[in-house]
XYZ file of C-alpha atoms in Angstrom:
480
model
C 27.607 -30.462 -1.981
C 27.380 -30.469 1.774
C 26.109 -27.070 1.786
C 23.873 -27.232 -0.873
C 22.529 -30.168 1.257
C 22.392 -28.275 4.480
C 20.304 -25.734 2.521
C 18.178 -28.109 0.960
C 17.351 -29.305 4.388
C 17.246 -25.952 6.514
C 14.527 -24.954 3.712
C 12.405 -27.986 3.962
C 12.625 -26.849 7.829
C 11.674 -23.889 7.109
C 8.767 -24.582 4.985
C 7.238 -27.067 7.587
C 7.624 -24.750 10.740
C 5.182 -22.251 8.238
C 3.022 -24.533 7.508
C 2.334 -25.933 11.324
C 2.253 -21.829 11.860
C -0.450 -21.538 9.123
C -2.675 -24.826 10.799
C -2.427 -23.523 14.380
C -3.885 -20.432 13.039
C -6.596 -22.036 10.956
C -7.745 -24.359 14.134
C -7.386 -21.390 16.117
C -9.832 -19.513 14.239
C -12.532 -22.831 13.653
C -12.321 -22.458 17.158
C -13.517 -18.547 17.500
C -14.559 -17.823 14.450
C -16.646 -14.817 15.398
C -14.665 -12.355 18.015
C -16.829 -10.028 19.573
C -16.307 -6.180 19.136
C -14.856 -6.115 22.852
C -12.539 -8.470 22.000
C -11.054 -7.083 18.520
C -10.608 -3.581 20.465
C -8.647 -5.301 22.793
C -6.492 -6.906 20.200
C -5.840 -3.487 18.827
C -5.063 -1.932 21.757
C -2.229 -4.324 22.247
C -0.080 -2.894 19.385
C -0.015 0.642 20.908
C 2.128 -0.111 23.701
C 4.683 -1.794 21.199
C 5.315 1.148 19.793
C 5.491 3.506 21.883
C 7.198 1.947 24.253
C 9.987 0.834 21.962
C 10.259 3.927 19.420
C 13.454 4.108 19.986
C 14.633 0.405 19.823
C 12.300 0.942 16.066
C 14.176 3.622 15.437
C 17.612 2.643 15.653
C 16.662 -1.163 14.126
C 15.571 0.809 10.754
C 19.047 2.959 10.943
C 21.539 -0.244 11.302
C 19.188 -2.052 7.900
C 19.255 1.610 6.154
C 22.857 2.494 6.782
C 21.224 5.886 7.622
C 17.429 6.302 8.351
C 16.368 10.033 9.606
C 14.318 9.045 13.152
C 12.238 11.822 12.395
C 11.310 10.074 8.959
C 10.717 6.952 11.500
C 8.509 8.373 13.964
C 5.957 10.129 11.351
C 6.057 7.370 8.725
C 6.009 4.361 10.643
C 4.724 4.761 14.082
C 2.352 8.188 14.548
C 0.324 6.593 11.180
C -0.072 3.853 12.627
C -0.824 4.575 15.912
C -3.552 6.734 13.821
C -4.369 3.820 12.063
C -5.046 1.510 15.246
C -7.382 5.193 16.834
C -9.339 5.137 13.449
C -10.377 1.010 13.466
C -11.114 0.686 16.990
C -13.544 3.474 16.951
C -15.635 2.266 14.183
C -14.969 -1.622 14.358
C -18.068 -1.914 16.445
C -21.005 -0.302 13.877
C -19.211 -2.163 11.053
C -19.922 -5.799 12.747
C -23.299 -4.899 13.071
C -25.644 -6.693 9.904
C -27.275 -4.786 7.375
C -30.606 -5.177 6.741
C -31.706 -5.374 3.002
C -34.645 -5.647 1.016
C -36.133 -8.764 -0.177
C -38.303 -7.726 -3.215
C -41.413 -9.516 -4.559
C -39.456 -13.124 -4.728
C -38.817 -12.980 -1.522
C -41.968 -12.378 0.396
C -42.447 -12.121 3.168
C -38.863 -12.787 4.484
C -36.292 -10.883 5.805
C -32.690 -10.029 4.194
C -29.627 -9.121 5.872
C -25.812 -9.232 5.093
C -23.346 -10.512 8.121
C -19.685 -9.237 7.906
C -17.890 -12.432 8.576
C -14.065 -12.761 9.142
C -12.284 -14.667 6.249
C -9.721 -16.913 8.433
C -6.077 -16.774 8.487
C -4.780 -13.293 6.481
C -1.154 -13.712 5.099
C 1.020 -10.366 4.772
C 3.966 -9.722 2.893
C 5.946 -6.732 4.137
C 8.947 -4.465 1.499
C 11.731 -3.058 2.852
C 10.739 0.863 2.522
C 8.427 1.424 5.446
C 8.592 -2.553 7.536
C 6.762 -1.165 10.509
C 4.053 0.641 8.532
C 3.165 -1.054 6.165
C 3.350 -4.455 8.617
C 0.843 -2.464 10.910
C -1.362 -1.112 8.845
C -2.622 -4.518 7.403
C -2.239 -5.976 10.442
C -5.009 -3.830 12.288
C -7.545 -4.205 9.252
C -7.149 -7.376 9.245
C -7.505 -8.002 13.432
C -10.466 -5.413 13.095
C -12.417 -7.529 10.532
C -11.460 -10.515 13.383
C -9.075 -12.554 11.303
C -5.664 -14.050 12.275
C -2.141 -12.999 10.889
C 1.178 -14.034 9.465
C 3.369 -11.452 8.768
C 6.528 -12.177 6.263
C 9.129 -9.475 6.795
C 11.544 -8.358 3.953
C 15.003 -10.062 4.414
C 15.999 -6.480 3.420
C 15.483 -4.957 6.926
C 17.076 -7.994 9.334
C 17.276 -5.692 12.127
C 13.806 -4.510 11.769
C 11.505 -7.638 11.077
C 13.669 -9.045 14.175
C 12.656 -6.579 16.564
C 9.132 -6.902 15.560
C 9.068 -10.479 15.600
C 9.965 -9.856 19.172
C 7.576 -7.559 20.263
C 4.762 -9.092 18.514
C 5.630 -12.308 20.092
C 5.174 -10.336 23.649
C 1.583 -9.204 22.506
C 0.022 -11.863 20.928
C 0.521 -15.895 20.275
C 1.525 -17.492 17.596
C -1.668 -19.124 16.676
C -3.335 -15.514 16.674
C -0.304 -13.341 15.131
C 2.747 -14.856 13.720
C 5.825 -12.833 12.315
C 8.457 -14.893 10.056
C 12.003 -13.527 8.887
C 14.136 -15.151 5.741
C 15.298 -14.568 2.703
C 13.247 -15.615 -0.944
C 12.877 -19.076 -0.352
C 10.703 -17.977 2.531
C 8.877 -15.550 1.396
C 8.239 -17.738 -1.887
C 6.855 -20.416 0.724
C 5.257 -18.286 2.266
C 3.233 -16.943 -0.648
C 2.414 -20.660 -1.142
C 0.317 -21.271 1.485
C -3.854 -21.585 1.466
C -4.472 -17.805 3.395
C -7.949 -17.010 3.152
C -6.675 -13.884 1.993
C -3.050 -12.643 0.956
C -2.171 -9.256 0.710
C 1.951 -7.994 -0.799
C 3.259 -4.808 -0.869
C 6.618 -4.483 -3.604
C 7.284 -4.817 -7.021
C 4.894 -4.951 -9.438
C 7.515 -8.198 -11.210
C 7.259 -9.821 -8.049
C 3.622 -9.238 -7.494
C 2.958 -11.310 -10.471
C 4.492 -14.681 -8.741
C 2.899 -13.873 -5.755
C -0.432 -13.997 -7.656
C 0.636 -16.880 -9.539
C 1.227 -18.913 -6.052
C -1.546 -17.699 -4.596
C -3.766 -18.941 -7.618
C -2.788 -22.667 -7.094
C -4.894 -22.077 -3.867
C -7.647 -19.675 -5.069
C -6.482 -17.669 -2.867
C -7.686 -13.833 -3.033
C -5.034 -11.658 -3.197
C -4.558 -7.565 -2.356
C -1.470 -6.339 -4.538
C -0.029 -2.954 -3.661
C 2.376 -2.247 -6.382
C 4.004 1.295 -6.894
C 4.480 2.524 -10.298
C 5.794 5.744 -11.920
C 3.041 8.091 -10.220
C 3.347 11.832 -12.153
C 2.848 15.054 -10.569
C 1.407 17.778 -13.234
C 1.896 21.505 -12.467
C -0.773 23.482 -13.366
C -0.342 26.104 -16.006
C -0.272 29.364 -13.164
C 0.348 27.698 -9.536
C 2.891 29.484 -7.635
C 6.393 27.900 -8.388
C 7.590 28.179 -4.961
C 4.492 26.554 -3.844
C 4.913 23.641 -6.278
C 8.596 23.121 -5.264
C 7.924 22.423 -1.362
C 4.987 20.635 -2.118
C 6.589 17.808 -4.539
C 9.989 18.156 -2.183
C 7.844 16.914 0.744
C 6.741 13.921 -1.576
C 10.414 13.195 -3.603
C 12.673 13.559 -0.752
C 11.099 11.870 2.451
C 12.835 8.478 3.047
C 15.227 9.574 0.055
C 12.282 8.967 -2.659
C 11.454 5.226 -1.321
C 7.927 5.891 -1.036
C 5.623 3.620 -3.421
C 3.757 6.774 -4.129
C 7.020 9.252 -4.520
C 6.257 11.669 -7.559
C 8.539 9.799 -10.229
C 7.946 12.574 -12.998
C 6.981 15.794 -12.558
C 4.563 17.014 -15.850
C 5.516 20.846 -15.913
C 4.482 23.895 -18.179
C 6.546 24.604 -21.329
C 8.433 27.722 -20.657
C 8.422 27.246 -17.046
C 10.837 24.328 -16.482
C 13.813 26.692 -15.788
C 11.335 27.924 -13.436
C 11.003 24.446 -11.538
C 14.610 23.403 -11.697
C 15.789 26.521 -9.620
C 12.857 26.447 -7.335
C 13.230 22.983 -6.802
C 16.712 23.667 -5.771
C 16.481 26.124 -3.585
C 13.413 24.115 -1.987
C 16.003 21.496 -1.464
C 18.998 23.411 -0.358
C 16.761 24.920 2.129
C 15.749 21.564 3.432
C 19.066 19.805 3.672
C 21.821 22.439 3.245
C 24.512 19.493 3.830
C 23.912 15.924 3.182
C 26.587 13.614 3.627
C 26.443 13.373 7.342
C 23.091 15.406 7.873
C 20.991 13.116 10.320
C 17.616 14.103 8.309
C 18.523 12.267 4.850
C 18.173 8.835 4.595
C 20.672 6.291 2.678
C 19.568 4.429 -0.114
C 18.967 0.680 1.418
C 21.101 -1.302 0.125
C 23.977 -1.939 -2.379
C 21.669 -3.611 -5.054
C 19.311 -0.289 -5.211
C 22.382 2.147 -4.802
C 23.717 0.391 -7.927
C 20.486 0.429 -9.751
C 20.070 3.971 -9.356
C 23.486 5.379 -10.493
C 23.125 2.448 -13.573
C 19.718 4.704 -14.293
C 21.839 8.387 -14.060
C 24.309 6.790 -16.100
C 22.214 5.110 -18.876
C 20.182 8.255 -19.418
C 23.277 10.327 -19.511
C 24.823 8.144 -21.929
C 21.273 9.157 -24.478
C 21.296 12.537 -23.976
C 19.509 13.370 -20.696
C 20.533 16.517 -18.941
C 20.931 15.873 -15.653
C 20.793 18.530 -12.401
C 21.959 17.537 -9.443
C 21.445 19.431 -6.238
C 24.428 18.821 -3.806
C 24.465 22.369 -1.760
C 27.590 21.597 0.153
C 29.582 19.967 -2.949
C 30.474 17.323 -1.044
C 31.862 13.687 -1.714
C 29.516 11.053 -1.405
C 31.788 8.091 -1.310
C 31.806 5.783 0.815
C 28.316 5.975 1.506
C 25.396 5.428 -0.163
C 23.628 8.854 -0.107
C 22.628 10.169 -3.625
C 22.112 14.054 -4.455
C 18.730 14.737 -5.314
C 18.824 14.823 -9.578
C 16.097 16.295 -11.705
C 16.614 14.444 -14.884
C 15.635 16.322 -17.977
C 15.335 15.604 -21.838
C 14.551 12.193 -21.011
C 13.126 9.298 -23.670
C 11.168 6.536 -23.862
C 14.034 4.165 -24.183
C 16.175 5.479 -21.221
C 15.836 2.875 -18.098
C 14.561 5.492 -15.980
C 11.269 6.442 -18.173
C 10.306 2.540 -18.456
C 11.358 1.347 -14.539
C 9.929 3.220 -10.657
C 12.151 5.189 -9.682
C 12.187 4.147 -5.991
C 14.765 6.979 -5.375
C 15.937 10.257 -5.288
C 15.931 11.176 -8.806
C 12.687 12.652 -10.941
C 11.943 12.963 -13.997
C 11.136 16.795 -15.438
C 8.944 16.370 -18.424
C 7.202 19.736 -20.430
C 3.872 19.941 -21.474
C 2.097 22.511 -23.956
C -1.474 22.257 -22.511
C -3.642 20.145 -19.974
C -4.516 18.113 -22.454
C -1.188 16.603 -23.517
C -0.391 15.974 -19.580
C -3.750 13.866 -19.586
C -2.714 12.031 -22.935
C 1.068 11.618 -21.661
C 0.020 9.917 -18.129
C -3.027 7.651 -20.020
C -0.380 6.236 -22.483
C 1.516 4.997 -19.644
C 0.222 2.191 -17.188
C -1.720 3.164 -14.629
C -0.051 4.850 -11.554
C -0.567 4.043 -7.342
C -1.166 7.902 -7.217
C -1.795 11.047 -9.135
C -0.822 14.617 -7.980
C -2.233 17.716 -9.570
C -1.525 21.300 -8.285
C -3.994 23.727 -9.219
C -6.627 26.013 -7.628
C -8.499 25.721 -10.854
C -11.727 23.162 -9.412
C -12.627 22.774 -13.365
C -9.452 21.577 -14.289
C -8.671 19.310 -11.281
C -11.840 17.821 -11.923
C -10.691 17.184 -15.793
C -7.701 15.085 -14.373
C -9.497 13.558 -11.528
C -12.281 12.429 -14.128
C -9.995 11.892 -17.310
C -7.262 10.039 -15.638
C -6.622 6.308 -13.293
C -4.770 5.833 -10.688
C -4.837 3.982 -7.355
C -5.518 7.366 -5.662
C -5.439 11.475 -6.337
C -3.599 13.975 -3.884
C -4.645 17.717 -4.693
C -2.115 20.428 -4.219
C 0.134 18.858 -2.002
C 2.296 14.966 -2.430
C 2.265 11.788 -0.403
C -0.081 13.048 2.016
C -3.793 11.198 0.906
C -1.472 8.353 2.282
C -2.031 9.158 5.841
C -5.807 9.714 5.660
C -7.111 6.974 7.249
C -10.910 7.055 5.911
C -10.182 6.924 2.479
C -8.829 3.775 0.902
C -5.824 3.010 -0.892
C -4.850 1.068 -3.683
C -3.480 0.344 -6.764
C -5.527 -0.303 -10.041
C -3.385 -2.343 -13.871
C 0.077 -2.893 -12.884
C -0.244 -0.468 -9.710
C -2.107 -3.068 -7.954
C -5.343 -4.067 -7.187
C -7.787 -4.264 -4.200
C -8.108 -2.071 -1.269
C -7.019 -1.232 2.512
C -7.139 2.264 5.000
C -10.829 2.410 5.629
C -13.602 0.942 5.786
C -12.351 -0.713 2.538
C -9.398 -1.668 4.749
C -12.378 -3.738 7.070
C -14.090 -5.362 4.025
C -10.798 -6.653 2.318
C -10.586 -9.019 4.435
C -14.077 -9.828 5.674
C -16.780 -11.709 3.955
C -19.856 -9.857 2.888
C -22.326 -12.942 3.571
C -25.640 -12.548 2.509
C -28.374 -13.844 4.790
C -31.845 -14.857 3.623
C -34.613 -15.219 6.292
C -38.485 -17.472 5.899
C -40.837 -17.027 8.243
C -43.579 -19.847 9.233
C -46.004 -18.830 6.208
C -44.161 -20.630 2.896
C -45.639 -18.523 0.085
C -43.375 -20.280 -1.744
C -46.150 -23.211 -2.185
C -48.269 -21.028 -4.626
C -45.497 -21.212 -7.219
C -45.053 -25.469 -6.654
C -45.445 -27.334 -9.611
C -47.566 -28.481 -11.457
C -47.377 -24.842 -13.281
C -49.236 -23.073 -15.495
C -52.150 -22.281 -12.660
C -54.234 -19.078 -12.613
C -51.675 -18.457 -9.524
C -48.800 -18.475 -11.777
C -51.059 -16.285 -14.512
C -51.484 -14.163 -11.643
C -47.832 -14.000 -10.362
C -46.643 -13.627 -13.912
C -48.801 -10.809 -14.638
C -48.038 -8.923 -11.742
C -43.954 -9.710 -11.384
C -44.109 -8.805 -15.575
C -45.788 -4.850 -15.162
């Protein structure tokens, strides 16, 4: 009882120390609503130096919450995209302040039209566990870009992480300009409680849907980035080999915790045989030991490693063949590394078909023509991304046009990701709403449209009392 107490009291802390966060921001921001393009370049220019200067102290804060996390995964995943991120915003921030004019149309003369790009006000982020520093960043410079301020909610998966970037943020920026809280669900259900002018979440597509529920008690407008089963389809004559390193790059990086990992791979009848051993040998190649090779990263946590053996075991159990690729043989206890597995003969009612995969297993499905691959990925919801290997422009235009999904890589995985000038998001149960991009900027600015009168008021010919040879006029002439 005294605990539960202490709790009770701890999260009623807690909740008040984020909401006198979230009002220091909000007066902070009544009281420059408008930063200049000098001054948002200047904002961005203060991450760099945090993570440069401390890739290492990054590095070895996402190995301790991993277990194991390659620092080679580290440095290209979290820090050189977004130190991309921060070179592609800060060159283009200034021409996207700048108001559009528009056209006015009959109505509206003579007058002038324009549309102002207005910051929305406080932006709240909510940061998963697979890529903290990344995907923490990368909102966090659309949002400073479009001149907003920022509360970051790190996962309590990563401790060690969200931490040391509390920290360093703290050194770069105050509180009432950009915040960064730690906890565990209570938080982060708090958190997702409060009025933002704009929320965006990254995670689960189950736990996307009570963010948007809290966030609709305020009205609040809401970015979801939600993952999904996101299939890679072989075309009928690309190179095996090529297809192999290609979807290894996607399936294997951070051990298959990437939101837009290929979860199934779609391949010609007749060739799967084909796959499986280039597949293998693409991954042999790549980690020729795993159990103590540096390069492979761990599984996060107990909870995943669990869920992931419960999936191996539940579609063995219904007849899946599975293929695991463990080049050394070794004995994976005590840790909680998983062999890649290519899971084959796989049905609808197996765990694994209906649930992400948010691992390193994949799915090998075989398809008779381009049209059942279409048909197989459009009776399932609607995927973060889309991969399609073929040289055939006519065909990869068939799935481009025929299919959905949050985004399309061609002939290669994972890598549309890192293109800053394209945006990315999800679309059904993948997400919804946009960042990266120019649709990163607009997210979370307000497109506020600006009507102009000058001293003539032609608006006097159309004053009652109607029915005029003015209005005849107007009428006739509006009407043609």
């Amino acid at each position: 009882m005294v605990a539960e107490v202490k709790s009770l009291h701890t999260h009623q802390e807690d909740v008040s120390r984020l909401r006198a966060l979230f009002d220091a921001q909000r007066a902070a921001f009544r009281a420059q609503p408008y930063p200049t393009a000098e001054q948002r370049i200047e904002h961005l220019d203060r991450i760099k130096p945090l993570l440069l200067d401390h890739m290492d102290e990054i590095a070895a804060a996402l190995k301790a919450d991993f277990g194991h996390r390659s620092e080679d995964e580290t440095k290209l995943a979290e820090i050189l995209t977004s130190l991309e991120g921060i070179k592609y915003y800060r060159k283009r921030v200034r021409k996207w302040m700048k108001p559009q004019k528009r056209g006015v149309g009959a109505m509206g003369f003579p007058g002038a039209a324009s549309v102002i790009y207005q910051p929305v006000g406080v932006v709240g982020v909510i940061v998963p566990w697979n890529y903290p520093v990344y995907l923490a960043v990368g909102p966090l410079i659309a949002a400073l870009a479009a001149g907003n301020r920022v509360m970051i909610k790190m996962s309590e998966f990563t401790p060690h992480t969200g931490e040391l970037f509390a920290k360093l943020i703290a050194k770069a920026f105050p509180e009432d300009h950009v915040a960064v809280v730690n906890g565990e669900v209570e938080m982060g259900a708090a958190f997702s409680k409060l009025p933002f002018d704009h929320l965006l979440f990254t995670g689960s597509t189950s736990v996307g849907r009570h963010i948007m529920r809290a966030a609709a008690e305020n009205l609040t407008p809401v970015t979801l980035e939600l993952g999904g089963k996101s299939p890679t389809i072989i075309g009928e004559d690309f190179a095996m080999k090529d297809a192999a390193e290609r979807i290894a790059f996607g399936k294997c990086f951070n051990a298959g915790q990437t939101c837009v990992a290929p979860d199934y791979v779609l391949c010609p009848t007749g060739r799967v045989d084909e796959f499986i051993d280039a597949f293998r040998k693409q991954v042999s190649e790549m980690y020729p030991t795993m159990r103590d090779n540096p390069d492979l990263t761990s599984v996060i946590n107990e909870r995943q490693y669990q869920r992931l053996k419960g999936y191996l075991q539940d579609a063995q159990e219904k007849g899946a063949r599975l293929v695991e690729i463990n080049p050394a043989n070794e004995d994976f206890s005590g840790t909680r590394k998983i062999p890649f597995t290519l899971v084959l003969n796989v049905t609808d009612d197996m765990k694994i078909a209906q649930d992400e995969i948010f691992g390193p297993l994949m799915i090998v499905q075989p398809y008779r023509s381009l049209d059942d691959a279409i048909d197989y990925v459009n009776d399932r919801p609607r995927p973060l991304a889309l991969y399609y290997l073929d040289w055939n422009s006519d065909r990869a235009n068939q799935v481009i046009t025929r299919t959905h999904s949050g985004g399309v890589c061609l002939n290669d995985t994972m890598s549309h990701v890192g293109i800053d000038d394209i945006p990315f998001g999800g679309i059904g149960e993948s997400g919804m709403g946009h960042y990266h991009g120019y649709e990163g900027f607009l997210t979370f600015t307000k497109a506020k449209g600006v009507f102009r009168k000058g001293r003539f008021n032609a608006t006097r010919n159309i004053l009652p009392p109607f029915g005029g040879r003015m209005h005849k006029f107007i009428y006739k002439f509006l009407l043609k």
